[in-house]
């Protein structure tokens, strides 16, 4: 075995959160590369320490704060150089960020096997930059680690061979449970005694126009419960830019906090309101209803089992929120559609097998013989020998 022969490429805090368990499972075989897409020294360091992760082995520069095109181009160039300097035997990317798109291309161009964690999510909304990143990575990945059977079916409909897909569950389940355990051992949070709503908004569709942002803020300001508003830097800047800072007087507004602290407030809340993708998964572990303020979602599983409600443009946020608050929370006994908390173990085992030269089908067959699958059964149809192009 060669130490650090599996490159784990990440660039945002959500990626750090979902990849943390996988990195720990890989141990010395992991080479962590941070692209700097959302690299804030202080906040990223807090997240890293909270997740008990080692420092990244490689940190790229000149990426954060740039346009989408510049981010992808810079990441692709730097990752290509890094893979040439020290060639890994497998590359792992997670999700749908610009980092993922660049990592997928860099691995493919170098002929290195690529594992895509959280593969097969589809919103069918090409106006979302993330959807383009998902589609691109779906074409280039060698092993697709789908969180749900619906994700697997999405990939098959796009022509991906089932032998390259495995339903692992989503690492967010164990990440959320781990954060809640960390919270239990930390100093208590200043959680309000009365019921409250927790809200966070940051996506471009809700912050890149005054009308869109004011729609959300005005709805939050008129809810029957106090609203704890965790303000993303992008959202705070937009509020200043559009002259909407007066809405802060109607909200309990705080700056971004550590992930485990956010989950603590979320678990104690009566309702969540957000445009976050990850929170659509986390709410299924927290057992708290979520109102999703977006025009589309790539995570329908959450709403299908009753955890979330999508409220698109033109729909009444306030009325929907009031309806959810008036409905007793019956989610405590509803299982998360995203798995049983062992996705990271499966994914790390797969990555090791791929790095050791197994074909996708053989790696999936070997892994599933050791770790029972979450979701649909898989059929390995490819030969055990494999040559990477």
XYZ file of C-alpha atoms in Angstrom:
389
model
C 0.000 0.000 0.000
C 1.169 3.518 -0.843
C 0.342 6.193 1.723
C -1.810 9.109 0.590
C -2.757 7.491 -2.713
C -6.420 8.594 -2.643
C -6.987 12.292 -3.375
C -10.008 13.823 -1.641
C -10.808 17.116 -3.360
C -12.964 19.691 -1.582
C -13.442 23.433 -1.585
C -16.465 24.384 0.514
C -17.620 23.896 4.081
C -20.490 21.531 3.132
C -17.955 19.335 1.350
C -15.752 19.305 4.442
C -18.713 18.250 6.567
C -19.781 15.401 4.285
C -16.272 14.152 3.533
C -14.945 14.250 7.100
C -15.947 10.701 8.017
C -14.648 9.377 4.696
C -11.289 11.070 5.253
C -11.025 9.568 8.717
C -11.949 6.131 7.359
C -9.256 6.405 4.682
C -6.620 7.231 7.290
C -3.115 7.634 5.898
C -4.327 6.801 2.404
C -6.165 10.141 2.165
C -4.488 13.141 0.529
C -6.770 16.099 1.195
C -6.723 18.873 -1.396
C -8.591 22.098 -0.563
C -9.235 24.226 -3.638
C -10.048 27.358 -1.648
C -13.400 27.883 -3.399
C -14.927 29.123 -0.127
C -11.663 29.452 1.740
C -12.070 31.723 4.741
C -9.088 31.133 7.016
C -10.885 31.695 10.305
C -14.215 30.017 9.494
C -12.679 27.082 7.616
C -10.277 26.490 10.485
C -13.178 26.433 12.954
C -15.026 23.930 10.772
C -11.920 21.771 10.369
C -11.228 21.662 14.092
C -14.874 20.998 14.850
C -14.784 18.030 12.486
C -11.497 16.789 13.977
C -9.841 16.829 10.572
C -6.119 17.194 9.900
C -4.912 20.191 7.951
C -5.274 19.834 4.192
C -2.205 18.380 2.512
C -2.557 20.830 -0.375
C -4.314 24.219 -0.429
C -4.787 25.939 -3.785
C -4.738 29.723 -4.142
C -6.400 32.241 -6.442
C -9.807 30.519 -6.469
C -11.995 31.986 -3.718
C -14.077 35.038 -4.608
C -13.605 34.614 -8.360
C -16.241 34.128 -11.043
C -17.547 30.671 -11.757
C -15.518 30.372 -14.959
C -12.322 31.537 -13.262
C -12.855 29.187 -10.334
C -13.310 26.148 -12.562
C -10.413 27.093 -14.828
C -8.050 27.831 -11.939
C -8.992 24.654 -10.079
C -8.650 22.531 -13.202
C -5.201 23.906 -13.989
C -3.927 23.598 -10.413
C -5.373 20.115 -9.868
C -3.906 18.908 -13.152
C -0.495 20.103 -12.014
C -0.977 18.486 -8.603
C -2.016 15.144 -10.106
C 1.024 15.284 -12.384
C 3.342 16.123 -9.486
C 1.997 13.355 -7.265
C -0.359 11.025 -9.093
C -3.070 9.467 -6.892
C -4.613 6.083 -7.624
C -8.152 7.367 -7.100
C -9.895 10.727 -6.729
C -12.987 11.443 -4.618
C -15.274 14.438 -5.147
C -18.546 15.167 -3.355
C -21.626 17.030 -4.480
C -22.045 19.692 -7.119
C -19.700 22.632 -6.567
C -17.297 24.241 -9.029
C -14.597 22.292 -7.189
C -16.373 19.044 -8.071
C -16.588 19.925 -11.765
C -12.904 20.858 -11.883
C -11.867 17.801 -9.872
C -13.852 15.518 -12.157
C -12.261 16.954 -15.278
C -8.758 16.888 -13.810
C -9.103 13.232 -12.807
C -10.575 12.273 -16.164
C -7.939 14.131 -18.163
C -5.226 12.399 -16.145
C -6.838 8.971 -16.515
C -7.326 8.564 -12.758
C -10.412 6.689 -11.472
C -13.031 9.085 -10.125
C -15.576 8.376 -7.379
C -18.481 10.803 -7.139
C -20.122 10.972 -3.721
C -23.773 12.084 -3.763
C -24.099 11.102 -7.414
C -27.334 11.238 -9.362
C -29.032 14.254 -7.790
C -31.084 16.065 -10.439
C -33.245 19.177 -10.221
C -33.801 19.282 -14.006
C -33.259 23.019 -13.706
C -30.356 24.057 -15.911
C -30.557 27.560 -14.539
C -28.826 26.200 -11.434
C -25.023 26.202 -11.793
C -24.947 23.156 -9.522
C -27.079 21.176 -11.966
C -24.506 21.696 -14.710
C -21.751 20.576 -12.339
C -23.773 17.470 -11.452
C -24.396 16.584 -15.096
C -20.749 17.081 -16.032
C -19.499 14.959 -13.150
C -22.079 12.298 -13.919
C -20.575 11.882 -17.369
C -16.998 11.660 -16.093
C -17.291 9.588 -12.899
C -16.151 5.959 -12.909
C -17.967 5.018 -9.690
C -21.238 6.697 -8.740
C -21.997 6.639 -5.004
C -25.718 7.404 -5.040
C -27.408 8.408 -1.810
C -30.823 6.985 -2.716
C -32.393 4.609 -5.185
C -34.012 7.587 -6.935
C -30.514 8.954 -7.579
C -29.531 5.575 -9.023
C -32.536 5.605 -11.352
C -31.683 9.135 -12.501
C -28.226 7.950 -13.548
C -29.549 4.874 -15.344
C -31.965 7.077 -17.319
C -28.921 9.062 -18.475
C -27.238 5.914 -19.764
C -24.919 5.152 -16.847
C -24.363 1.403 -16.494
C -25.888 0.049 -13.285
C -22.668 -1.852 -12.603
C -20.939 1.490 -11.936
C -23.580 2.698 -9.459
C -23.930 1.790 -5.800
C -26.563 3.098 -3.378
C -24.483 3.928 -0.323
C -26.713 6.327 1.569
C -25.547 9.868 2.263
C -22.635 10.742 4.597
C -24.729 13.619 5.921
C -26.499 11.176 8.248
C -23.365 10.237 10.174
C -22.078 13.810 9.934
C -25.252 15.107 11.562
C -25.262 12.461 14.277
C -21.587 13.165 14.966
C -22.239 16.905 15.246
C -25.080 16.315 17.687
C -22.795 14.130 19.806
C -20.178 16.895 19.764
C -22.835 19.389 20.784
C -23.836 17.274 23.775
C -20.295 17.564 25.140
C -19.967 21.308 24.432
C -21.084 24.288 26.538
C -24.861 24.753 26.247
C -26.216 27.066 23.562
C -28.360 30.104 24.351
C -31.500 28.507 22.967
C -34.734 30.473 23.490
C -37.201 28.926 25.894
C -40.167 29.867 23.694
C -40.770 28.187 20.288
C -38.875 29.804 17.423
C -38.161 29.486 13.705
C -34.606 29.031 12.397
C -33.919 30.543 8.977
C -30.929 30.850 6.666
C -30.879 32.101 3.070
C -27.877 32.404 0.779
C -28.523 31.083 -2.739
C -28.223 33.462 -5.722
C -31.886 33.006 -6.687
C -32.838 34.543 -3.324
C -30.079 37.127 -2.942
C -29.233 38.405 -6.429
C -32.290 40.642 -6.738
C -33.953 43.021 -4.305
C -37.425 41.635 -4.997
C -36.417 38.035 -4.331
C -34.612 38.821 -1.086
C -37.343 41.159 0.175
C -39.948 38.451 -0.508
C -38.141 36.171 1.929
C -37.283 38.786 4.556
C -40.785 40.253 4.636
C -42.241 36.768 5.104
C -39.860 36.029 7.975
C -40.719 39.344 9.624
C -44.441 38.516 9.729
C -44.297 34.980 11.152
C -46.130 34.318 14.444
C -42.953 33.036 16.142
C -39.578 34.737 16.704
C -37.124 34.061 13.884
C -33.460 33.274 14.495
C -31.837 34.315 11.212
C -28.331 32.961 10.618
C -26.957 35.520 8.175
C -24.606 34.245 5.491
C -22.038 36.894 4.409
C -23.580 36.890 0.911
C -27.003 37.647 2.382
C -25.745 40.410 4.684
C -23.997 42.082 1.753
C -27.164 41.846 -0.334
C -29.254 43.377 2.457
C -26.875 46.343 2.594
C -26.756 46.651 -1.193
C -30.539 46.729 -1.568
C -31.284 48.847 1.494
C -33.091 46.025 3.292
C -31.211 46.207 6.590
C -34.331 47.451 8.394
C -35.690 43.893 8.312
C -32.983 42.929 10.790
C -34.985 44.755 13.482
C -37.736 42.141 13.141
C -35.357 39.175 13.330
C -32.908 37.724 15.824
C -29.989 38.013 13.433
C -26.647 36.312 14.098
C -23.538 35.720 11.999
C -22.543 32.332 10.612
C -21.804 29.860 13.403
C -20.102 26.492 13.643
C -21.984 23.664 12.020
C -22.678 21.701 15.196
C -24.031 24.854 16.838
C -26.318 25.482 13.885
C -27.641 21.932 14.162
C -28.261 22.472 17.869
C -30.460 25.475 17.140
C -32.092 23.585 14.270
C -32.968 20.606 16.441
C -34.549 22.909 19.032
C -36.577 24.925 16.505
C -40.243 24.513 15.629
C -39.620 25.085 11.911
C -36.701 25.506 9.536
C -36.794 27.897 6.571
C -33.903 27.738 4.124
C -32.709 27.398 0.543
C -29.903 25.049 1.611
C -29.444 21.708 -0.074
C -27.749 20.073 2.886
C -30.448 21.125 5.337
C -32.994 19.200 3.254
C -31.023 16.111 4.255
C -30.156 17.138 7.808
C -33.784 17.850 8.706
C -34.543 14.145 8.155
C -32.108 13.298 10.947
C -33.150 16.200 13.185
C -36.868 15.357 12.704
C -37.793 19.024 12.227
C -39.976 20.253 9.310
C -38.333 22.429 6.665
C -39.749 25.006 4.288
C -37.512 25.097 1.191
C -37.478 28.520 -0.488
C -36.372 27.565 -3.995
C -37.825 27.151 -7.457
C -36.719 23.518 -7.662
C -34.970 20.819 -5.663
C -32.662 17.931 -6.452
C -33.653 16.236 -3.191
C -37.316 15.220 -3.592
C -36.910 12.343 -1.118
C -37.132 14.740 1.820
C -40.501 16.096 0.730
C -41.820 12.706 -0.352
C -41.629 11.378 3.203
C -42.961 14.570 4.760
C -39.909 16.394 6.083
C -39.870 19.365 3.701
C -42.164 21.535 1.585
C -40.951 23.379 -1.514
C -42.158 26.973 -1.876
C -41.267 28.389 -5.272
C -41.479 31.908 -6.737
C -44.991 33.328 -6.543
C -46.018 31.006 -3.718
C -46.915 32.343 -0.286
C -44.044 31.721 2.140
C -45.924 33.095 5.137
C -49.071 31.029 4.587
C -47.080 27.837 4.057
C -44.975 28.469 7.156
C -48.062 29.186 9.253
C -49.601 25.956 8.002
C -46.553 23.935 9.015
C -46.426 25.600 12.427
C -50.094 24.803 12.997
C -49.549 21.120 12.182
C -48.264 18.874 15.003
C -44.776 17.510 14.347
C -45.214 13.784 13.658
C -41.753 13.220 12.170
C -40.035 11.590 15.146
C -40.749 8.063 13.943
C -40.103 8.717 10.241
C -36.830 7.222 9.002
C -34.395 9.313 7.006
C -34.432 8.398 3.306
C -30.693 9.118 3.218
C -29.428 6.057 5.006
C -28.413 4.408 8.217
C -25.258 6.328 9.109
C -22.744 3.986 7.459
C -22.392 5.584 4.012
C -18.866 6.836 4.721
C -17.683 3.344 5.622
C -18.976 1.988 2.327
C -17.521 4.822 0.266
C -14.087 4.635 1.906
C -14.000 0.870 1.350
C -14.888 1.390 -2.317
C -12.191 4.018 -2.765
C -9.538 1.717 -1.313
C -10.573 -1.105 -3.649
C -10.559 1.171 -6.694
C -7.121 2.492 -5.712
C -5.960 -1.119 -5.388
C -6.914 -1.762 -9.015
C -10.393 -3.259 -8.795
C -12.871 -2.467 -11.571
C -15.999 -0.512 -10.584
C -18.171 -3.638 -10.690
C -15.650 -5.778 -8.824
C -15.108 -3.082 -6.187
C -18.849 -2.708 -5.665
C -19.300 -6.486 -5.414
C -16.425 -6.809 -2.939
C -17.612 -3.886 -0.833
C -21.219 -5.050 -0.705
C -20.173 -8.534 0.363
C -18.640 -6.934 3.461
C -21.047 -4.065 4.150
C -24.790 -4.624 3.621
C -26.200 -2.191 1.116
C -28.523 0.646 1.900
C -31.239 0.823 -0.766
C -31.577 -1.155 -3.974
C -29.595 -4.301 -4.732
C -26.731 -4.029 -7.152
C -25.632 -6.348 -9.923
C -21.967 -6.536 -10.864
C -21.780 -7.292 -14.575
C -18.276 -6.198 -15.502
C -15.196 -8.445 -15.414
C -12.861 -8.347 -12.421
C -9.974 -7.037 -14.494
C -10.019 -3.430 -15.564
C -7.772 -1.029 -17.451
C -8.261 2.647 -16.787
C -8.276 4.715 -19.953
